[in-house]
mmCIF file of C-alpha atoms in Angstrom:
data_model
loop_
_atom_site.group_PDB
_atom_site.id
_atom_site.type_symbol
_atom_site.label_atom_id
_atom_site.label_comp_id
_atom_site.label_asym_id
_atom_site.label_seq_id
_atom_site.Cartn_x
_atom_site.Cartn_y
_atom_site.Cartn_z
ATOM 1 C CA MET A 517 4.900 18.463 11.525
ATOM 2 C CA LYS A 518 7.014 21.503 12.311
ATOM 3 C CA LYS A 519 9.043 22.695 9.352
ATOM 4 C CA GLY A 520 12.377 22.534 11.204
ATOM 5 C CA LEU A 521 11.811 18.939 12.269
ATOM 6 C CA GLY A 522 10.729 18.009 8.761
ATOM 7 C CA VAL A 523 13.991 19.379 7.354
ATOM 8 C CA LEU A 524 16.008 17.426 9.916
ATOM 9 C CA LEU A 525 14.191 14.230 9.040
ATOM 10 C CA VAL A 526 14.823 14.735 5.347
ATOM 11 C CA LEU A 527 18.494 15.419 6.014
ATOM 12 C CA ALA A 528 18.673 12.222 8.038
ATOM 13 C CA ALA A 529 17.165 10.313 5.138
ATOM 14 C CA VAL A 530 19.670 11.802 2.739
ATOM 15 C CA ALA A 531 22.525 10.914 5.065
ATOM 16 C CA LEU A 532 21.369 7.305 5.034
ATOM 17 C CA ALA A 533 20.789 7.168 1.290
ATOM 18 C CA GLY A 534 23.897 5.111 0.789
ATOM 19 C CA ASP A 535 22.483 2.502 3.158
ATOM 20 C CA GLY A 536 19.529 1.811 0.873
ATOM 21 C CA LEU A 537 16.817 3.969 2.428
ATOM 22 C CA GLY A 538 17.063 6.606 -0.275
ATOM 23 C CA GLY A 539 18.837 7.154 -3.555
ATOM 24 C CA LYS A 540 17.908 6.848 -7.190
ATOM 25 C CA ILE A 541 17.299 3.872 -9.419
ATOM 26 C CA THR A 542 19.979 4.002 -12.104
ATOM 27 C CA GLY A 543 20.516 0.424 -13.245
ATOM 28 C CA GLY A 544 20.146 -3.275 -12.598
ATOM 29 C CA ARG A 545 16.878 -5.156 -12.305
ATOM 30 C CA ALA A 546 15.140 -2.189 -10.638
ATOM 31 C CA LYS A 547 15.818 0.026 -13.680
ATOM 32 C CA LYS A 548 14.523 -2.691 -16.012
ATOM 33 C CA LEU A 549 11.305 -2.880 -13.987
ATOM 34 C CA VAL A 550 10.861 0.903 -14.128
ATOM 35 C CA ASP A 551 11.553 0.942 -17.868
ATOM 36 C CA LYS A 552 8.901 -1.732 -18.330
ATOM 37 C CA GLY A 553 6.309 -0.187 -16.018
ATOM 38 C CA LEU A 554 6.457 3.501 -16.961
ATOM 39 C CA PRO A 555 5.314 3.029 -20.599
ATOM 40 C CA LEU A 556 2.229 1.164 -19.348
ATOM 41 C CA ILE A 557 1.433 3.994 -16.959
ATOM 42 C CA LYS A 558 1.930 6.581 -19.709
ATOM 43 C CA GLN A 559 -0.513 4.683 -21.939
ATOM 44 C CA ALA A 560 -3.045 4.719 -19.120
ATOM 45 C CA ASP A 561 -2.417 8.441 -18.573
ATOM 46 C CA VAL A 562 -3.591 9.126 -22.138
ATOM 47 C CA ILE A 563 -6.960 7.544 -21.328
ATOM 48 C CA TRP A 564 -7.044 9.280 -17.936
ATOM 49 C CA ASN A 565 -6.552 12.702 -19.535
ATOM 50 C CA ALA A 566 -9.214 12.004 -22.153
ATOM 51 C CA TRP A 567 -11.609 10.926 -19.402
ATOM 52 C CA ILE A 568 -11.212 13.952 -17.169
ATOM 53 C CA LEU A 569 -11.556 16.193 -20.235
ATOM 54 C CA ASP A 570 -14.775 14.312 -21.129
ATOM 55 C CA GLU A 571 -13.384 13.332 -24.536
ATOM 56 C CA ILE A 572 -14.440 9.651 -24.503
ATOM 57 C CA GLU A 573 -17.665 8.677 -26.243
ATOM 58 C CA ASN A 574 -20.262 7.050 -23.987
ATOM 59 C CA GLU A 575 -20.307 3.768 -25.887
ATOM 60 C CA GLU A 576 -16.538 3.453 -25.447
ATOM 61 C CA LEU A 577 -16.357 4.610 -21.841
ATOM 62 C CA THR A 578 -16.491 1.314 -19.953
ATOM 63 C CA ALA A 579 -14.053 -0.459 -22.253
ATOM 64 C CA LYS A 580 -11.608 2.464 -22.247
ATOM 65 C CA LEU A 581 -11.619 2.818 -18.477
ATOM 66 C CA LYS A 582 -11.157 -0.903 -17.972
ATOM 67 C CA LYS A 583 -8.188 -0.802 -20.338
ATOM 68 C CA ALA A 584 -6.634 2.048 -18.371
ATOM 69 C CA ILE A 585 -7.257 0.201 -15.093
ATOM 70 C CA GLN A 586 -5.438 -2.845 -16.468
ATOM 71 C CA LEU A 587 -2.498 -0.726 -17.643
ATOM 72 C CA TYR A 588 -2.236 1.131 -14.341
ATOM 73 C CA ASP A 589 -2.480 -2.154 -12.445
ATOM 74 C CA GLU A 590 0.355 -3.769 -14.373
ATOM 75 C CA GLY A 591 2.473 -0.599 -14.370
ATOM 76 C CA THR A 592 2.165 0.114 -10.649
ATOM 77 C CA ALA A 593 2.970 -3.499 -9.793
ATOM 78 C CA LEU A 594 6.216 -3.229 -11.763
ATOM 79 C CA LEU A 595 7.181 0.087 -10.190
ATOM 80 C CA HIS A 596 6.489 -1.328 -6.748
ATOM 81 C CA GLN A 597 8.797 -4.259 -7.431
ATOM 82 C CA ALA A 598 11.455 -1.718 -8.411
ATOM 83 C CA VAL A 599 11.213 0.315 -5.196
ATOM 84 C CA GLU A 600 11.328 -2.904 -3.197
ATOM 85 C CA ILE A 601 14.818 -3.358 -4.649
ATOM 86 C CA GLN A 602 15.924 0.287 -4.414
ATOM 87 C CA ASN A 603 13.867 2.974 -2.745
ATOM 88 C CA ASP A 604 13.561 5.938 -5.108
ATOM 89 C CA ALA A 605 11.406 8.870 -3.999
ATOM 90 C CA GLY A 606 10.795 10.000 -7.586
ATOM 91 C CA VAL A 607 9.636 6.583 -8.725
ATOM 92 C CA ASN A 608 7.443 6.223 -5.659
ATOM 93 C CA HIS A 609 5.853 9.623 -6.347
ATOM 94 C CA ARG A 610 5.001 8.488 -9.877
ATOM 95 C CA LEU A 611 3.693 5.248 -8.431
ATOM 96 C CA ASN A 612 1.510 7.131 -5.956
ATOM 97 C CA ILE A 613 -0.106 9.275 -8.651
ATOM 98 C CA ALA A 614 -0.754 6.249 -10.868
ATOM 99 C CA ALA A 615 -2.227 4.339 -7.920
ATOM 100 C CA ARG A 616 -4.637 7.178 -7.108
ATOM 101 C CA ARG A 617 -5.780 7.387 -10.725
ATOM 102 C CA LEU A 618 -6.189 3.633 -10.912
ATOM 103 C CA GLN A 619 -8.430 3.685 -7.847
ATOM 104 C CA LYS A 620 -10.569 6.578 -9.072
ATOM 105 C CA MET A 621 -11.209 4.851 -12.391
ATOM 106 C CA ARG A 622 -11.703 1.487 -10.734
ATOM 107 C CA PHE A 623 -14.324 2.781 -8.305
ATOM 108 C CA TYR A 624 -16.097 4.808 -10.975
ATOM 109 C CA VAL A 625 -16.546 1.640 -13.019
ATOM 110 C CA SER A 626 -17.576 -0.451 -10.002
ATOM 111 C CA PHE A 627 -19.817 2.036 -8.175
ATOM 112 C CA ARG A 628 -21.167 4.080 -11.081
ATOM 113 C CA LEU A 629 -21.115 2.235 -14.391
ATOM 114 C CA GLU A 630 -21.581 -1.419 -13.495
ATOM 115 C CA LYS A 631 -23.702 -0.852 -10.403
ATOM 116 C CA ARG A 632 -26.337 0.877 -12.542
ATOM 117 C CA ARG A 633 -26.786 -2.330 -14.491
ATOM 118 C CA ARG A 634 -27.674 -4.286 -11.343
ATOM 119 C CA PRO A 635 -31.210 -3.424 -10.102
ATOM 120 C CA LEU A 636 -31.488 -3.017 -6.358
ATOM 121 C CA PRO A 637 -33.605 -5.659 -4.589
ATOM 122 C CA PRO A 638 -37.121 -4.472 -3.700
ATOM 123 C CA PRO A 639 -37.549 -3.331 -0.078
ATOM 124 C CA PRO A 640 -39.409 -5.573 2.412
ATOM 125 C CA THR A 641 -43.190 -5.258 2.206
ATOM 126 C CA LYS A 642 -45.952 -5.526 4.769
ATOM 127 C CA PRO A 643 -48.428 -8.425 4.550
ATOM 128 C CA GLY A 644 -50.950 -7.822 1.784
ATOM 129 C CA GLU A 645 -48.933 -5.150 0.056
ATOM 130 C CA LYS A 646 -47.534 -5.648 -3.409
ATOM 131 C CA PRO A 647 -43.754 -5.408 -3.676
ATOM 132 C CA GLU A 648 -42.476 -2.319 -5.386
ATOM 133 C CA PRO A 649 -40.943 -2.975 -8.792
ATOM 134 C CA PRO A 650 -37.184 -2.585 -9.005
ATOM 135 C CA PRO A 651 -36.000 0.777 -10.308
ATOM 136 C CA GLU A 652 -35.684 1.082 -14.033
ATOM 137 C CA GLU A 653 -32.208 0.749 -15.416
ATOM 138 C CA ALA A 654 -30.665 4.140 -15.978
ATOM 139 C CA THR A 655 -29.696 5.018 -19.519
ATOM 140 C CA GLY A 656 -26.414 6.568 -20.430
ATOM 141 C CA PRO A 657 -23.339 6.846 -18.277
ATOM 142 C CA PRO A 658 -23.559 8.597 -14.894
ATOM 143 C CA PRO A 659 -21.745 11.909 -14.576
ATOM 144 C CA ARG A 660 -18.097 11.476 -13.693
ATOM 145 C CA PRO A 661 -16.756 13.222 -10.594
ATOM 146 C CA PRO A 662 -15.893 16.909 -11.033
ATOM 147 C CA ARG A 663 -12.636 17.504 -12.847
ATOM 148 C CA ALA A 664 -11.190 19.378 -9.858
ATOM 149 C CA GLU A 665 -11.841 16.332 -7.678
ATOM 150 C CA LEU A 666 -10.195 13.984 -10.153
ATOM 151 C CA GLU A 667 -7.163 16.235 -10.555
ATOM 152 C CA ASP A 668 -6.689 16.581 -6.802
ATOM 153 C CA GLU A 669 -3.619 14.432 -6.117
ATOM 154 C CA THR A 670 -2.382 16.239 -3.029
ATOM 155 C CA SER A 671 -1.359 14.188 -0.017
ATOM 156 C CA PRO A 672 -2.806 14.942 3.420
ATOM 157 C CA ALA A 673 -0.626 16.678 5.981
ATOM 158 C CA VAL A 674 0.632 13.965 8.316
ATOM 159 C CA SER A 675 2.677 14.283 11.482
ATOM 160 C CA PHE A 676 5.174 11.497 12.100
ATOM 161 C CA PRO A 677 6.377 10.881 15.660
ATOM 162 C CA THR A 678 10.144 11.072 16.096
ATOM 163 C CA GLY A 679 11.908 7.753 16.528
ATOM 164 C CA GLN A 680 8.892 5.661 15.523
ATOM 165 C CA PRO A 681 8.113 3.858 12.253
ATOM 166 C CA PRO A 682 6.156 5.980 9.754
ATOM 167 C CA ALA A 683 3.188 3.628 10.258
ATOM 168 C CA ALA A 684 2.162 0.747 12.476
ATOM 169 C CA LEU A 685 -0.100 -2.227 11.857
ATOM 170 C CA SER A 686 -3.727 -1.152 12.031
ATOM 171 C CA GLY A 687 -6.917 -3.120 12.417
ATOM 172 C CA ALA A 688 -9.003 -0.182 11.197
ATOM 173 C CA ASP A 689 -12.510 -1.130 10.148
ATOM 174 C CA LEU A 690 -13.857 0.001 6.784
ATOM 175 C CA PRO A 691 -17.459 -0.013 5.517
ATOM 176 C CA ARG A 692 -18.757 -3.414 4.526
ATOM 177 C CA PHE A 693 -20.835 -4.121 1.468
ATOM 178 C CA LEU A 694 -24.400 -5.373 1.621
ATOM 179 C CA GLU A 695 -23.323 -8.138 -0.714
ATOM 180 C CA VAL A 696 -19.993 -9.687 0.210
ATOM 181 C CA PRO A 697 -17.838 -9.922 -2.924
ATOM 182 C CA GLU A 698 -16.900 -13.361 -4.157
ATOM 183 C CA VAL A 699 -13.392 -14.198 -3.029
ATOM 184 C CA ASN A 700 -10.834 -13.607 -5.764
ATOM 185 C CA LYS A 701 -8.221 -16.356 -5.453
ATOM 186 C CA ALA A 702 -5.437 -14.194 -6.903
ATOM 187 C CA HIS A 703 -6.279 -11.414 -4.450
ATOM 188 C CA LEU A 704 -6.409 -13.833 -1.552
ATOM 189 C CA SER A 705 -2.993 -15.159 -2.518
ATOM 190 C CA ALA A 706 -1.598 -11.598 -2.671
ATOM 191 C CA ILE A 707 -3.042 -10.822 0.775
ATOM 192 C CA LYS A 708 -1.461 -13.896 2.323
ATOM 193 C CA GLU A 709 1.858 -13.197 0.604
ATOM 194 C CA ARG A 710 1.918 -9.670 2.092
ATOM 195 C CA ILE A 711 1.280 -11.108 5.555
ATOM 196 C CA ARG A 712 3.957 -13.784 5.131
ATOM 197 C CA ASP A 713 6.527 -11.275 3.876
ATOM 198 C CA TYR A 714 5.931 -9.109 6.921
ATOM 199 C CA PHE A 715 6.173 -11.773 9.609
ATOM 200 C CA ASP A 716 9.009 -13.619 7.878
ATOM 201 C CA ALA A 717 11.053 -10.424 8.180
ATOM 202 C CA PHE A 718 10.982 -10.781 11.974
ATOM 203 C CA ARG A 719 12.280 -14.327 12.084
ATOM 204 C CA ALA A 720 15.694 -15.005 13.628
ATOM 205 C CA ASN A 721 18.638 -13.679 11.594
ATOM 206 C CA LYS A 722 16.409 -11.767 9.182
ATOM 207 C CA ILE A 723 15.758 -8.114 10.078
ATOM 208 C CA LEU A 724 18.464 -8.363 12.732
ATOM 209 C CA ARG A 725 21.637 -10.373 12.241
ATOM 210 C CA ARG A 726 25.018 -10.751 13.859
ATOM 211 C CA HIS A 727 27.408 -7.928 13.064
ATOM 212 C CA ARG A 728 30.325 -9.392 11.184
ATOM 213 C CA LEU A 729 32.922 -6.725 11.962
ATOM 214 C CA CYS A 730 32.860 -7.313 15.724
ATOM 215 C CA ARG A 731 31.621 -10.919 15.356
ATOM 216 C CA GLY A 732 28.466 -10.125 17.293
ATOM 217 C CA LYS A 733 30.276 -9.035 20.463
ATOM 218 C CA GLY A 734 29.738 -5.267 20.276
ATOM 219 C CA THR A 735 33.383 -4.764 21.276
ATOM 220 C CA PHE A 736 36.790 -5.646 19.881
ATOM 221 C CA THR A 737 39.535 -7.703 21.501
ATOM 222 C CA ASN A 738 41.137 -4.534 22.859
ATOM 223 C CA GLY A 739 37.913 -3.646 24.656
ATOM 224 C CA ALA A 740 37.011 -0.786 22.335
ATOM 225 C CA PRO A 741 33.304 -0.575 21.497
ATOM 226 C CA CYS A 742 32.198 -1.242 17.929
ATOM 227 C CA GLU A 743 30.932 2.106 16.702
ATOM 228 C CA GLU A 744 29.418 0.659 13.543
ATOM 229 C CA CYS A 745 26.868 -1.446 15.442
ATOM 230 C CA HIS A 746 26.804 0.962 18.410
ATOM 231 C CA GLY A 747 27.866 -1.830 20.730
ATOM 232 C CA THR A 748 24.794 -3.984 20.071
ATOM 233 C CA GLY A 749 26.677 -6.762 18.282
ATOM 234 C CA ASN A 750 23.933 -6.738 15.648
ATOM 235 C CA GLU A 751 23.265 -5.038 12.349
ATOM 236 C CA ILE A 752 19.991 -4.297 10.618
ATOM 237 C CA ASN A 753 19.343 -6.042 7.319
ATOM 238 C CA LEU A 754 17.867 -3.251 5.223
ATOM 239 C CA HIS A 755 16.078 -5.625 2.856
ATOM 240 C CA TYR A 756 13.878 -6.927 5.659
ATOM 241 C CA PHE A 757 13.770 -3.585 7.489
ATOM 242 C CA ARG A 758 12.241 -1.850 4.471
ATOM 243 C CA LYS A 759 9.877 -4.764 3.835
ATOM 244 C CA ALA A 760 8.585 -4.587 7.413
ATOM 245 C CA PHE A 761 8.367 -0.826 7.897
ATOM 246 C CA TRP A 762 8.145 0.633 4.391
ATOM 247 C CA THR A 763 7.242 -1.346 1.267
ATOM 248 C CA SER A 764 4.468 -3.334 2.963
ATOM 249 C CA TYR A 765 2.567 -0.035 3.144
ATOM 250 C CA ALA A 766 0.850 1.760 0.267
ATOM 251 C CA PRO A 767 2.645 4.329 -1.910
ATOM 252 C CA THR A 768 0.380 7.024 -0.438
ATOM 253 C CA LEU A 769 2.230 6.626 2.862
ATOM 254 C CA ARG A 770 5.656 6.350 1.246
ATOM 255 C CA ASP A 771 5.073 9.519 -0.783
ATOM 256 C CA ALA A 772 3.856 11.573 2.190
ATOM 257 C CA GLU A 773 6.095 14.467 3.190
ATOM 258 C CA GLY A 774 8.303 13.478 6.101
ATOM 259 C CA ALA A 775 7.658 9.730 5.863
ATOM 260 C CA LEU A 776 11.095 8.804 4.511
ATOM 261 C CA GLY A 777 12.769 11.065 7.040
ATOM 262 C CA ALA A 778 10.817 9.403 9.846
ATOM 263 C CA LEU A 779 11.930 6.007 8.558
ATOM 264 C CA ALA A 780 15.572 7.135 8.568
ATOM 265 C CA VAL A 781 15.385 8.414 12.137
ATOM 266 C CA PHE A 782 13.734 5.187 13.260
ATOM 267 C CA TYR A 783 16.415 3.169 11.485
ATOM 268 C CA ASP A 784 19.134 5.036 13.362
ATOM 269 C CA ARG A 785 17.333 4.530 16.660
ATOM 270 C CA ALA A 786 16.774 0.822 15.958
ATOM 271 C CA GLN A 787 20.460 0.275 15.214
ATOM 272 C CA ARG A 788 21.297 1.766 18.621
ATOM 273 C CA ASP A 789 18.421 0.022 20.429
ATOM 274 C CA ASN A 790 17.462 -3.229 18.707
ATOM 275 C CA SER A 791 14.475 -3.778 21.003
ATOM 276 C CA VAL A 792 12.374 -1.154 19.204
ATOM 277 C CA LEU A 793 12.208 -3.412 16.141
ATOM 278 C CA GLY A 794 9.954 -5.818 18.004
ATOM 279 C CA PRO A 795 10.364 -9.418 19.148
ATOM 280 C CA VAL A 796 11.716 -12.259 17.040
ATOM 281 C CA VAL A 797 8.920 -14.327 15.476
ATOM 282 C CA SER A 798 9.375 -18.081 15.682
ATOM 283 C CA SER A 799 6.123 -19.013 13.932
ATOM 284 C CA PHE A 800 2.838 -17.496 12.827
ATOM 285 C CA LYS A 801 -0.489 -18.597 11.400
ATOM 286 C CA ILE A 802 -3.099 -16.749 9.365
ATOM 287 C CA ALA A 803 -6.200 -17.612 11.359
ATOM 288 C CA ASP A 804 -8.848 -15.833 9.297
ATOM 289 C CA VAL A 805 -9.251 -13.533 6.301
ATOM 290 C CA GLU A 806 -12.306 -11.318 5.917
ATOM 291 C CA TYR A 807 -12.335 -10.418 2.230
ATOM 292 C CA GLN A 808 -14.279 -7.356 1.104
ATOM 293 C CA GLY A 809 -12.939 -7.027 -2.414
ATOM 294 C CA TYR A 810 -11.391 -3.589 -2.002
ATOM 295 C CA TRP A 811 -10.111 -4.172 1.500
ATOM 296 C CA ALA A 812 -9.546 -7.088 3.832
ATOM 297 C CA LYS A 813 -9.034 -7.782 7.512
ATOM 298 C CA VAL A 814 -6.710 -10.571 8.590
ATOM 299 C CA ASN A 815 -6.281 -12.258 11.973
ATOM 300 C CA VAL A 816 -2.795 -13.594 12.637
ATOM 301 C CA ALA A 817 -1.595 -15.636 15.611
ATOM 302 C CA ALA A 818 2.166 -15.397 16.181
ATOM 303 C CA ASN A 819 4.616 -17.008 18.569
ATOM 304 C CA THR A 820 7.428 -14.633 19.504
ATOM 305 C CA LYS A 821 10.250 -14.513 22.003
ATOM 306 C CA ALA A 822 8.029 -12.214 24.052
ATOM 307 C CA GLY A 823 5.197 -14.773 24.019
ATOM 308 C CA LYS A 824 2.084 -15.402 21.973
ATOM 309 C CA LYS A 825 0.469 -12.420 20.290
ATOM 310 C CA ASP A 826 -2.654 -11.971 18.167
ATOM 311 C CA TYR A 827 -2.749 -9.379 15.397
ATOM 312 C CA VAL A 828 -5.662 -7.847 13.510
ATOM 313 C CA ILE A 829 -4.439 -6.259 10.284
ATOM 314 C CA SER A 830 -6.397 -4.281 7.697
ATOM 315 C CA LEU A 831 -5.184 -4.220 4.105
ATOM 316 C CA ILE A 832 -6.237 -2.225 1.084
ATOM 317 C CA SER A 833 -6.032 -3.194 -2.572
ATOM 318 C CA ILE A 834 -4.556 -1.066 -5.319
ATOM 319 C CA GLY A 835 -5.704 -2.994 -8.333
ATOM 320 C CA SER A 836 -4.470 -6.519 -7.743
ATOM 321 C CA SER A 837 -1.760 -5.470 -5.249
ATOM 322 C CA TRP A 838 -2.395 -5.396 -1.515
ATOM 323 C CA PHE A 839 -0.842 -3.230 1.211
ATOM 324 C CA PHE A 840 -1.262 -2.599 4.922
ATOM 325 C CA PHE A 841 -3.852 0.127 5.432
ATOM 326 C CA ASN A 842 -2.766 3.308 7.202
ATOM 327 C CA PRO A 843 -5.772 5.479 8.194
ATOM 328 C CA ALA A 844 -3.709 8.689 8.229
ATOM 329 C CA THR A 845 -2.608 8.558 4.590
ATOM 330 C CA ASP A 846 -4.689 6.072 2.602
ATOM 331 C CA GLY A 847 -8.084 7.758 2.421
ATOM 332 C CA ALA A 848 -7.356 8.883 -1.155
ATOM 333 C CA LEU A 849 -7.343 5.217 -2.194
ATOM 334 C CA LEU A 850 -11.011 4.815 -1.255
ATOM 335 C CA PRO A 851 -14.126 6.170 -2.966
ATOM 336 C CA LYS A 852 -16.311 8.659 -1.119
ATOM 337 C CA GLU A 853 -18.828 5.877 -0.487
ATOM 338 C CA MET A 854 -16.269 4.153 1.738
ATOM 339 C CA GLN A 855 -14.715 7.139 3.534
#
């Protein structure tokens, strides 16, 4: 993104801060959620710092990392609930860092520590040949990733098109596992809830509703156009707007430079041209969920005012929370084995 355009987008976001796209969490339920979540994240940070400094004894490593994963999971879920109420760039930045650390620890446990305790199946043999014995179980913990790699929390440079949402639904395919993970019912429920929240936002009178000032006419009785709704007769409900185009995506996207500015510009465009929001959804059905433990792919059939439409949506898990996967920003949430 060009620097000048990036500045303009940020200024646009600031200008719309009072409308709920930006701002700072200072009170209410959102502040209570932050106050509850941050101490959990700080506790996990203590273990994180000890881990990257190689200060945890081998016999304690698995238990310590699992404890930190649990703390990060609970803490990030609380912070996410807070930014769903009031978008706060500072809170989301803290959420993004915690989410990245959670994933790095989570994948180290899954792909390094616990995987070493599960012998690989012997390869196929030719007739008459004896099968090779499974590899001996490794002793001691595997080396952790280099400290520089663990400390790298920089976001990739992303270019956001002007007047478009920061991200769009993607059916990106990710590497599958040789052994399909057993479906976690809590995860499956979270996946379906994310899908429902998204499509519910596009139902009639949700993301777009009648503008009360001009009573949905776009003009006043004297013929003057309604400047507040730009003559559309409608107004955007920011709660559903942010749910559809912002908080359904991972904190890695929301923390990327220029993302909030792009959202603000799109919001302004959508208020002037309601059609860019997409068609009204009258009904939808989750047809299939392919669950891969760390990511999932969902097929959705929707009936809209524009006709029937099928969607293929990829989601990624951050602990027990699930978000729409954006290939441009979410690579840091995956281990190298899956990139």
